[in-house]
Short mmCIF file of C-alpha atoms and ligand atoms in Angstrom, two decimals:
data_model
loop_
_atom_site.label_atom_id
_atom_site.label_comp_id
_atom_site.label_asym_id
_atom_site.label_seq_id
_atom_site.Cartn_x
_atom_site.Cartn_y
_atom_site.Cartn_z
CA UNK A 1413 176.11 163.11 58.28
CA UNK A 1414 178.58 160.47 57.01
CA UNK A 1415 175.94 158.14 55.62
CA UNK A 1416 173.76 158.46 52.54
CA UNK A 1417 170.65 160.63 53.02
CA UNK A 1418 167.84 158.16 52.59
CA UNK A 1419 164.16 158.14 53.44
CA UNK A 1420 162.66 155.22 55.35
CA UNK A 1421 160.61 154.32 52.26
CA UNK A 1422 163.76 154.13 50.11
CA UNK A 1423 165.60 152.16 52.79
CA UNK A 1424 162.78 149.61 53.06
CA UNK A 1425 162.76 149.00 49.31
CA UNK A 1426 166.55 148.96 49.02
CA UNK A 1427 166.92 146.41 51.82
CA UNK A 1428 163.96 144.24 50.90
CA UNK A 1429 166.13 141.52 49.38
CA UNK A 1430 168.28 141.22 52.52
CA UNK A 1431 165.17 139.72 54.07
CA UNK A 1432 165.05 135.93 53.48
CA UNK A 1433 161.27 135.76 52.87
CA UNK A 1434 161.14 138.94 50.77
CA UNK A 1435 157.99 139.21 48.69
CA UNK A 1436 157.32 142.88 49.35
CA UNK A 1437 154.63 142.01 51.88
CA UNK A 1438 156.84 142.81 54.88
CA UNK A 1439 157.93 146.07 53.25
CA UNK A 1440 154.31 147.09 52.78
CA UNK A 1441 153.62 146.16 56.39
CA UNK A 1442 156.49 148.28 57.76
CA UNK A 1443 155.34 151.12 55.50
CA UNK A 1444 151.87 150.83 57.04
CA UNK A 1445 153.33 151.03 60.53
CA UNK A 1446 155.29 154.10 59.42
CA UNK A 1447 152.04 155.71 58.25
CA UNK A 1448 150.14 154.95 61.47
CA UNK A 1449 153.09 156.24 63.53
CA UNK A 1450 152.90 159.57 61.75
CA UNK A 1451 149.18 159.87 62.47
CA UNK A 1452 149.72 159.07 66.16
CA UNK A 1453 152.72 161.42 66.33
CA UNK A 1454 150.52 164.24 65.06
CA UNK A 1455 148.10 163.67 67.96
CA UNK A 1456 150.82 163.19 70.59
CA UNK A 1457 152.35 166.53 69.63
CA UNK A 1458 149.03 168.24 70.26
CA UNK A 1459 148.56 166.69 73.71
CA UNK A 1460 147.22 169.45 75.94
CA UNK A 1461 145.59 171.28 73.04
CA UNK A 1462 143.21 168.52 71.98
CA UNK A 1463 141.26 166.02 74.04
CA UNK A 1464 143.89 163.28 74.32
CA UNK A 1465 145.02 163.90 77.87
CA UNK A 1466 143.72 161.89 80.80
CA UNK A 1467 141.92 158.63 81.40
CA UNK A 1468 139.58 157.11 78.85
CA UNK A 1469 137.33 155.76 81.59
CA UNK A 1470 137.79 152.04 80.92
CA UNK A 1471 140.30 149.42 82.00
CA UNK A 1472 142.09 146.95 79.75
CA UNK A 1473 142.34 143.18 80.32
CA UNK A 1474 145.32 143.81 82.61
CA UNK A 1475 143.23 145.98 84.90
CA UNK A 1476 145.07 149.14 83.87
CA UNK A 1477 143.15 152.39 83.40
CA UNK A 1478 143.32 153.08 79.70
CA UNK A 1479 144.49 156.57 78.80
CA UNK A 1480 142.76 158.38 75.95
CA UNK A 1481 145.98 158.23 73.93
CA UNK A 1482 146.28 154.47 74.55
CA UNK A 1483 142.88 154.02 72.90
CA UNK A 1484 143.54 156.56 70.13
CA UNK A 1485 146.88 154.96 69.20
CA UNK A 1486 145.35 151.48 69.38
CA UNK A 1487 142.53 152.50 67.02
CA UNK A 1488 144.89 154.19 64.55
CA UNK A 1489 147.28 151.24 64.25
CA UNK A 1490 144.47 148.69 63.95
CA UNK A 1491 142.55 150.80 61.41
CA UNK A 1492 145.65 151.40 59.28
CA UNK A 1493 146.73 147.74 59.24
CA UNK A 1494 143.15 146.53 58.62
CA UNK A 1495 142.27 149.05 55.90
CA UNK A 1496 145.49 148.34 54.04
CA UNK A 1497 144.72 144.62 54.24
CA UNK A 1498 148.32 143.92 55.15
CA UNK A 1499 148.10 141.39 57.99
CA UNK A 1500 146.00 138.36 58.90
CA UNK A 1501 145.90 139.07 62.63
CA UNK A 1502 146.68 141.70 65.28
CA UNK A 1503 147.21 141.44 69.03
CA UNK A 1504 147.46 144.55 71.19
CA UNK A 1505 148.01 145.51 74.83
CA UNK A 1506 144.65 147.31 74.63
CA UNK A 1507 142.68 144.36 73.17
CA UNK A 1508 141.53 141.44 75.32
CA UNK A 1509 142.13 138.89 72.59
CA UNK A 1510 143.71 138.82 69.14
CA UNK A 1511 141.85 140.25 66.16
CA UNK A 1512 141.38 138.16 63.02
CA UNK A 1513 141.56 140.25 59.86
CA UNK A 1514 139.30 138.99 57.09
CA UNK A 1515 140.03 140.57 53.67
CA UNK A 1516 137.16 141.43 51.37
CA UNK A 1517 137.76 138.25 49.40
CA UNK A 1518 137.11 136.04 52.43
CA UNK A 1519 140.43 134.24 52.25
CA UNK A 1520 143.07 136.55 53.66
CA UNK A 1521 146.30 135.54 51.92
CA UNK A 1522 148.51 137.64 54.18
CA UNK A 1523 151.16 135.71 56.09
CA UNK A 1524 152.09 138.09 58.93
CA UNK A 1525 150.65 138.77 62.37
CA UNK A 1526 151.50 141.90 64.36
CA UNK A 1527 151.67 142.34 68.13
CA UNK A 1528 151.65 145.90 69.36
CA UNK A 1529 151.96 148.11 72.41
CA UNK A 1530 150.25 151.10 70.80
CA UNK A 1531 151.31 153.60 73.47
CA UNK A 1532 154.20 152.75 75.75
CA UNK A 1533 154.86 154.85 78.83
CA UNK A 1534 151.21 155.77 79.36
CA UNK A 1535 151.93 157.24 82.80
CA UNK A 1536 153.98 159.96 81.08
CA UNK A 1537 151.36 161.16 78.56
CA UNK A 1538 149.87 163.88 80.77
CA UNK A 1539 153.23 165.25 81.88
CA UNK A 1540 154.81 165.81 78.47
CA UNK A 1541 157.49 163.14 78.90
CA UNK A 1542 158.45 160.99 75.90
CA UNK A 1543 156.32 157.96 75.12
CA UNK A 1544 156.44 155.35 72.39
CA UNK A 1545 154.92 152.54 70.34
CA UNK A 1546 156.38 149.00 70.16
CA UNK A 1547 155.69 146.40 67.44
CA UNK A 1548 156.62 142.78 66.80
CA UNK A 1549 156.00 140.84 63.56
CA UNK A 1550 155.79 137.08 63.04
CA UNK A 1551 155.14 134.85 60.07
CA UNK A 1552 152.00 132.87 60.82
CA UNK A 1553 152.49 129.12 61.50
CA UNK A 1554 148.95 128.06 60.59
CA UNK A 1555 148.03 127.71 56.88
CA UNK A 1556 147.59 130.92 54.89
CA UNK A 1557 143.96 131.47 53.96
CA UNK A 1558 142.60 130.02 57.20
CA UNK A 1559 141.60 132.13 60.24
CA UNK A 1560 144.59 132.93 62.47
CA UNK A 1561 144.96 130.99 65.71
CA UNK A 1562 146.37 131.90 69.14
CA UNK A 1563 149.38 129.74 68.22
CA UNK A 1564 150.31 132.24 65.50
CA UNK A 1565 150.93 134.80 68.26
CA UNK A 1566 152.42 132.57 70.97
CA UNK A 1567 155.74 132.09 69.17
CA UNK A 1568 159.18 132.39 70.80
CA UNK A 1569 160.76 135.81 70.35
CA UNK A 1570 163.56 134.17 68.35
CA UNK A 1571 160.96 133.54 65.60
CA UNK A 1572 160.26 137.27 65.07
CA UNK A 1573 160.80 138.39 61.47
CA UNK A 1574 160.86 142.07 62.40
CA UNK A 1575 160.45 144.33 65.42
CA UNK A 1576 160.67 148.02 66.17
CA UNK A 1577 159.57 150.99 68.16
CA UNK A 1578 158.69 154.63 67.72
CA UNK A 1579 159.80 157.24 70.24
CA UNK A 1580 157.65 160.37 70.42
CA UNK A 1581 160.30 162.53 72.11
CA UNK A 1582 162.38 165.64 71.43
CA UNK A 1583 162.23 164.31 67.90
CA UNK A 1584 160.16 161.40 66.65
CA UNK A 1585 162.17 158.34 65.67
CA UNK A 1586 161.31 154.93 64.26
CA UNK A 1587 163.88 152.23 65.00
CA UNK A 1588 163.54 148.71 63.60
CA UNK A 1589 165.21 145.45 62.60
CA UNK A 1590 164.38 142.64 60.17
CA UNK A 1591 167.22 140.53 61.54
CA UNK A 1592 169.95 142.35 59.58
CA UNK A 1593 171.00 144.97 62.12
CA UNK A 1594 169.17 147.95 63.64
CA UNK A 1595 168.55 151.30 61.93
CA UNK A 1596 166.98 154.50 63.25
CA UNK A 1597 165.01 157.08 61.28
CA UNK A 1598 164.09 160.60 62.40
CA UNK A 1599 160.87 162.29 61.28
CA UNK A 1600 161.28 165.65 59.56
CA UNK A 1601 158.01 167.18 60.81
CA UNK A 1602 158.07 169.92 58.16
CA UNK A 1603 157.60 167.40 55.36
CA UNK A 1604 156.36 164.36 57.30
CA UNK A 1605 159.22 162.11 56.11
CA UNK A 1606 161.41 159.76 58.14
CA UNK A 1607 165.11 159.99 57.23
CA UNK A 1608 167.89 157.55 58.09
CA UNK A 1609 169.67 159.27 60.99
CA UNK A 1610 171.09 156.38 63.01
CA UNK A 1611 172.45 153.64 60.69
CA UNK A 1612 173.63 150.33 62.11
CA UNK A 1613 172.91 151.15 65.77
CA UNK A 1614 175.14 149.32 68.26
CA UNK A 1615 175.00 148.95 72.04
CA UNK A 1616 178.30 149.78 73.72
CA UNK A 1617 179.38 146.52 75.41
CA UNK A 1618 179.72 148.40 78.67
CA UNK A 1619 177.80 151.37 80.04
CA UNK A 1620 177.43 153.53 83.16
CA UNK A 1621 173.67 154.06 83.23
CA UNK A 1622 171.16 151.92 85.11
CA UNK A 1623 167.38 152.32 84.67
CA UNK A 1624 165.10 150.81 87.32
CA UNK A 1625 162.17 151.98 89.47
CA UNK A 1626 164.09 152.09 92.78
CA UNK A 1627 160.80 152.77 94.54
CA UNK A 1628 160.28 149.01 94.31
CA UNK A 1629 163.74 148.21 95.77
CA UNK A 1630 162.34 146.63 98.97
CA UNK A 1631 160.48 144.16 96.78
CA UNK A 1632 163.30 143.09 94.43
CA UNK A 1633 165.00 139.67 94.37
CA UNK A 1634 168.23 139.58 96.42
CA UNK A 1635 170.38 139.34 93.28
CA UNK A 1636 168.88 142.57 91.91
CA UNK A 1637 169.25 144.38 95.23
CA UNK A 1638 172.94 143.43 95.29
CA UNK A 1639 173.37 144.59 91.69
CA UNK A 1640 171.85 148.01 92.47
CA UNK A 1641 174.19 148.39 95.45
CA UNK A 1642 177.04 147.40 93.11
CA UNK A 1643 175.99 150.18 90.70
CA UNK A 1644 176.13 152.70 93.58
CA UNK A 1645 179.56 151.68 94.95
CA UNK A 1646 182.52 154.08 94.57
CA UNK A 1647 184.83 151.77 92.62
CA UNK A 1648 186.25 151.57 89.06
CA UNK A 1649 183.84 153.41 86.73
CA UNK A 1650 181.13 153.37 89.40
CA UNK A 1651 178.95 154.75 90.81
CA UNK A 1652 176.82 154.51 87.68
CA UNK A 1653 174.23 157.16 86.82
CA UNK A 1654 170.61 156.38 87.63
CA UNK A 1655 168.23 157.39 84.83
CA UNK A 1656 164.59 156.25 84.76
CA UNK A 1657 162.04 157.93 82.48
CA UNK A 1658 159.31 155.39 83.15
CA UNK A 1659 158.77 154.77 79.42
CA UNK A 1660 160.45 151.50 78.41
CA UNK A 1661 161.04 152.69 74.84
CA UNK A 1662 162.72 155.93 75.92
CA UNK A 1663 164.87 154.32 78.63
CA UNK A 1664 165.93 151.56 76.20
CA UNK A 1665 166.66 154.02 73.38
CA UNK A 1666 168.91 156.15 75.58
CA UNK A 1667 170.75 153.13 76.93
CA UNK A 1668 171.30 151.72 73.42
CA UNK A 1669 172.94 154.98 72.34
CA UNK A 1670 174.94 155.72 75.50
CA UNK A 1671 175.45 152.26 77.05
CA UNK A 1672 173.32 151.15 79.97
CA UNK A 1673 170.90 148.64 81.40
CA UNK A 1674 167.13 148.60 82.01
CA UNK A 1675 165.67 146.36 84.69
CA UNK A 1676 162.08 145.55 85.59
CA UNK A 1677 162.42 142.62 88.01
CA UNK A 1678 159.65 140.65 89.58
CA UNK A 1679 158.44 141.40 93.11
CA UNK A 1680 155.55 140.58 95.42
CA UNK A 1681 153.41 143.22 93.69
CA UNK A 1682 154.45 141.95 90.24
CA UNK A 1683 155.18 138.24 90.78
CA UNK A 1684 156.15 137.84 87.11
CA UNK A 1685 157.41 141.39 86.60
CA UNK A 1686 155.33 144.12 84.94
CA UNK A 1687 156.32 144.12 81.29
CA UNK A 1688 154.52 141.98 78.70
CA UNK A 1689 156.57 139.32 76.94
CA UNK A 1690 154.94 139.45 73.49
CA UNK A 1691 154.65 143.16 72.68
CA UNK A 1692 157.19 144.78 74.98
CA UNK A 1693 160.02 142.39 75.95
CA UNK A 1694 160.40 140.25 72.80
CA UNK A 1695 160.55 143.14 70.29
CA UNK A 1696 162.93 145.16 72.49
CA UNK A 1697 165.07 142.05 73.13
CA UNK A 1698 165.27 141.32 69.36
CA UNK A 1699 166.47 144.89 68.71
CA UNK A 1700 168.93 144.70 71.62
CA UNK A 1701 170.50 141.49 70.31
CA UNK A 1702 170.62 142.82 66.74
CA UNK A 1703 172.53 145.81 68.17
CA UNK A 1704 175.02 143.64 70.05
CA UNK A 1705 173.18 144.01 73.37
CA UNK A 1706 171.64 141.31 75.53
CA UNK A 1707 168.34 140.51 77.28
CA UNK A 1708 167.10 137.94 79.80
CA UNK A 1709 164.88 137.40 82.81
CA UNK A 1710 168.03 137.00 84.88
CA UNK A 1711 168.44 133.39 83.85
CA UNK A 1712 166.82 132.66 80.46
CA UNK A 1713 167.40 134.59 77.23
CA UNK A 1714 164.17 136.56 76.70
CA UNK A 1715 163.88 135.37 73.08
CA UNK A 1716 163.91 131.73 74.26
CA UNK A 1717 161.01 132.09 76.71
CA UNK A 1718 158.09 129.96 75.47
CA UNK A 1719 154.92 132.14 75.50
CA UNK A 1720 151.81 130.66 77.10
CA UNK A 1721 149.41 133.63 77.13
CA UNK A 1722 148.85 136.78 75.06
CA UNK A 1723 149.35 139.25 77.91
CA UNK A 1724 151.85 137.30 80.05
CA UNK A 1725 154.47 139.27 81.98
CA UNK A 1726 158.12 138.39 82.51
CA UNK A 1727 161.02 139.87 84.50
CA UNK A 1728 163.07 141.95 82.07
CA UNK A 1729 166.76 142.84 82.09
CA UNK A 1730 168.08 144.38 78.90
CA UNK A 1731 171.02 146.44 77.73
CA UNK A 1732 174.80 146.47 77.30
CA UNK A 1733 176.08 142.90 77.12
CA UNK A 1734 178.62 143.05 79.96
CA UNK A 1735 176.14 144.77 82.27
CA UNK A 1736 173.47 142.07 81.69
CA UNK A 1737 176.15 139.40 82.25
CA UNK A 1738 176.95 141.03 85.60
CA UNK A 1739 173.30 141.03 86.68
CA UNK A 1740 172.97 137.36 85.71
CA UNK A 1741 176.06 136.57 87.78
CA UNK A 1742 174.49 138.34 90.78
CA UNK A 1743 171.25 136.41 90.24
CA UNK A 1744 173.19 133.12 90.08
CA UNK A 1745 175.08 134.02 93.27
CA UNK A 1746 172.34 135.61 95.41
CA UNK A 1747 169.21 134.33 93.65
CA UNK A 1748 165.69 135.49 94.43
O1 FBP B 3026 155.76 153.01 86.73
P1 FBP B 3026 156.56 151.75 86.72
O2 FBP B 3026 155.99 150.67 87.59
O3 FBP B 3026 158.00 151.98 87.02
O4 FBP B 3026 156.47 151.17 85.24
C1 FBP B 3026 157.01 151.86 84.16
C2 FBP B 3026 157.05 150.89 83.01
O5 FBP B 3026 155.71 150.55 82.66
C3 FBP B 3026 155.44 150.91 81.31
O6 FBP B 3026 154.84 152.17 81.29
C4 FBP B 3026 154.49 149.84 80.78
O7 FBP B 3026 154.08 150.15 79.50
P2 FBP B 3026 152.63 150.75 79.13
O8 FBP B 3026 152.67 152.20 79.44
O9 FBP B 3026 152.55 150.46 77.69
O10 FBP B 3026 151.59 150.01 79.91
C5 FBP B 3026 156.81 150.94 80.64
O11 FBP B 3026 156.87 151.76 79.53
C6 FBP B 3026 157.68 151.50 81.77
O12 FBP B 3026 159.01 151.17 81.63
MG1 MG B 3027 154.36 149.42 77.34
MG1 MG B 3028 151.03 150.60 76.37
#
């Protein structure tokens, strides 16, 4: 290990001043997310031994069957952030609307709101394939001390002050950015401490991995179909390798390390794509750009998309810069 051995807690404190609004509040917030991630990780690792496998028996506002672990993770993150009185509002994939956090003293002086996908890759929970958590943090735009408004959550991704994800995989990692690069921390399960293991993560500008659910190929826009054929041609460094875990966090994490591209285009079944702008695409796009990668809907930079609804979906193309450029060129040429 060429870099200094450092715990996540130490790293947060040491880098607090590199954050333009630093008052310690964001550090405490990221520490709270670290804590909740450890609690969820503990449950994920016991999947199959304890009652966290299978459907919960209810559907969320998006009509998806909630998995028990979706609900468990949602509860743990909301409880931790609420109990520690560290935010003024929370929005989650598993909650119909945003939650206003009122501190004991009535006027909650906290200035951050959090948007979260508590359990990403839900379809993989029961089959022991890696899943994750995704979080996005904004500074509220309405006055501190007043109840949060929907507008505090519907901010462009370029306004994020921090974003990150946790991968519950072969090892458990927390990867995040506060706008000063991307760093990854691995959990030492023996002592329950995250250690800096992947400093200054960078996307290779080019890659040879493409991640897309090819089962939807018939339904993709023409530009995407052409790009997939391009990936499969025998020319130059192609054909590329197809890798699709079906957990956005895990596919993105692999592609950031090895070089690659993730695509979830729109189609007749998903007219706006499947992934949610506010708690999936924006945080992942912020990390991608901070790691020299790129993200768009094929035309518009993801972080420039103006949100209009809490659970809105957008087409999502994210990964190595030159690969995203190539997809955009195909979309320009062949369109929808
Ligand atoms: O099964 P599909 O349609 O390919 O979708 C897989 C995608 O959906 C997701 O599972 C959506 O996230 P959730 O599991 O949080 O709902 C992504 O993680 C993944 O990339
Ligand atoms: Mg998700
Ligand atoms: Mg989810």
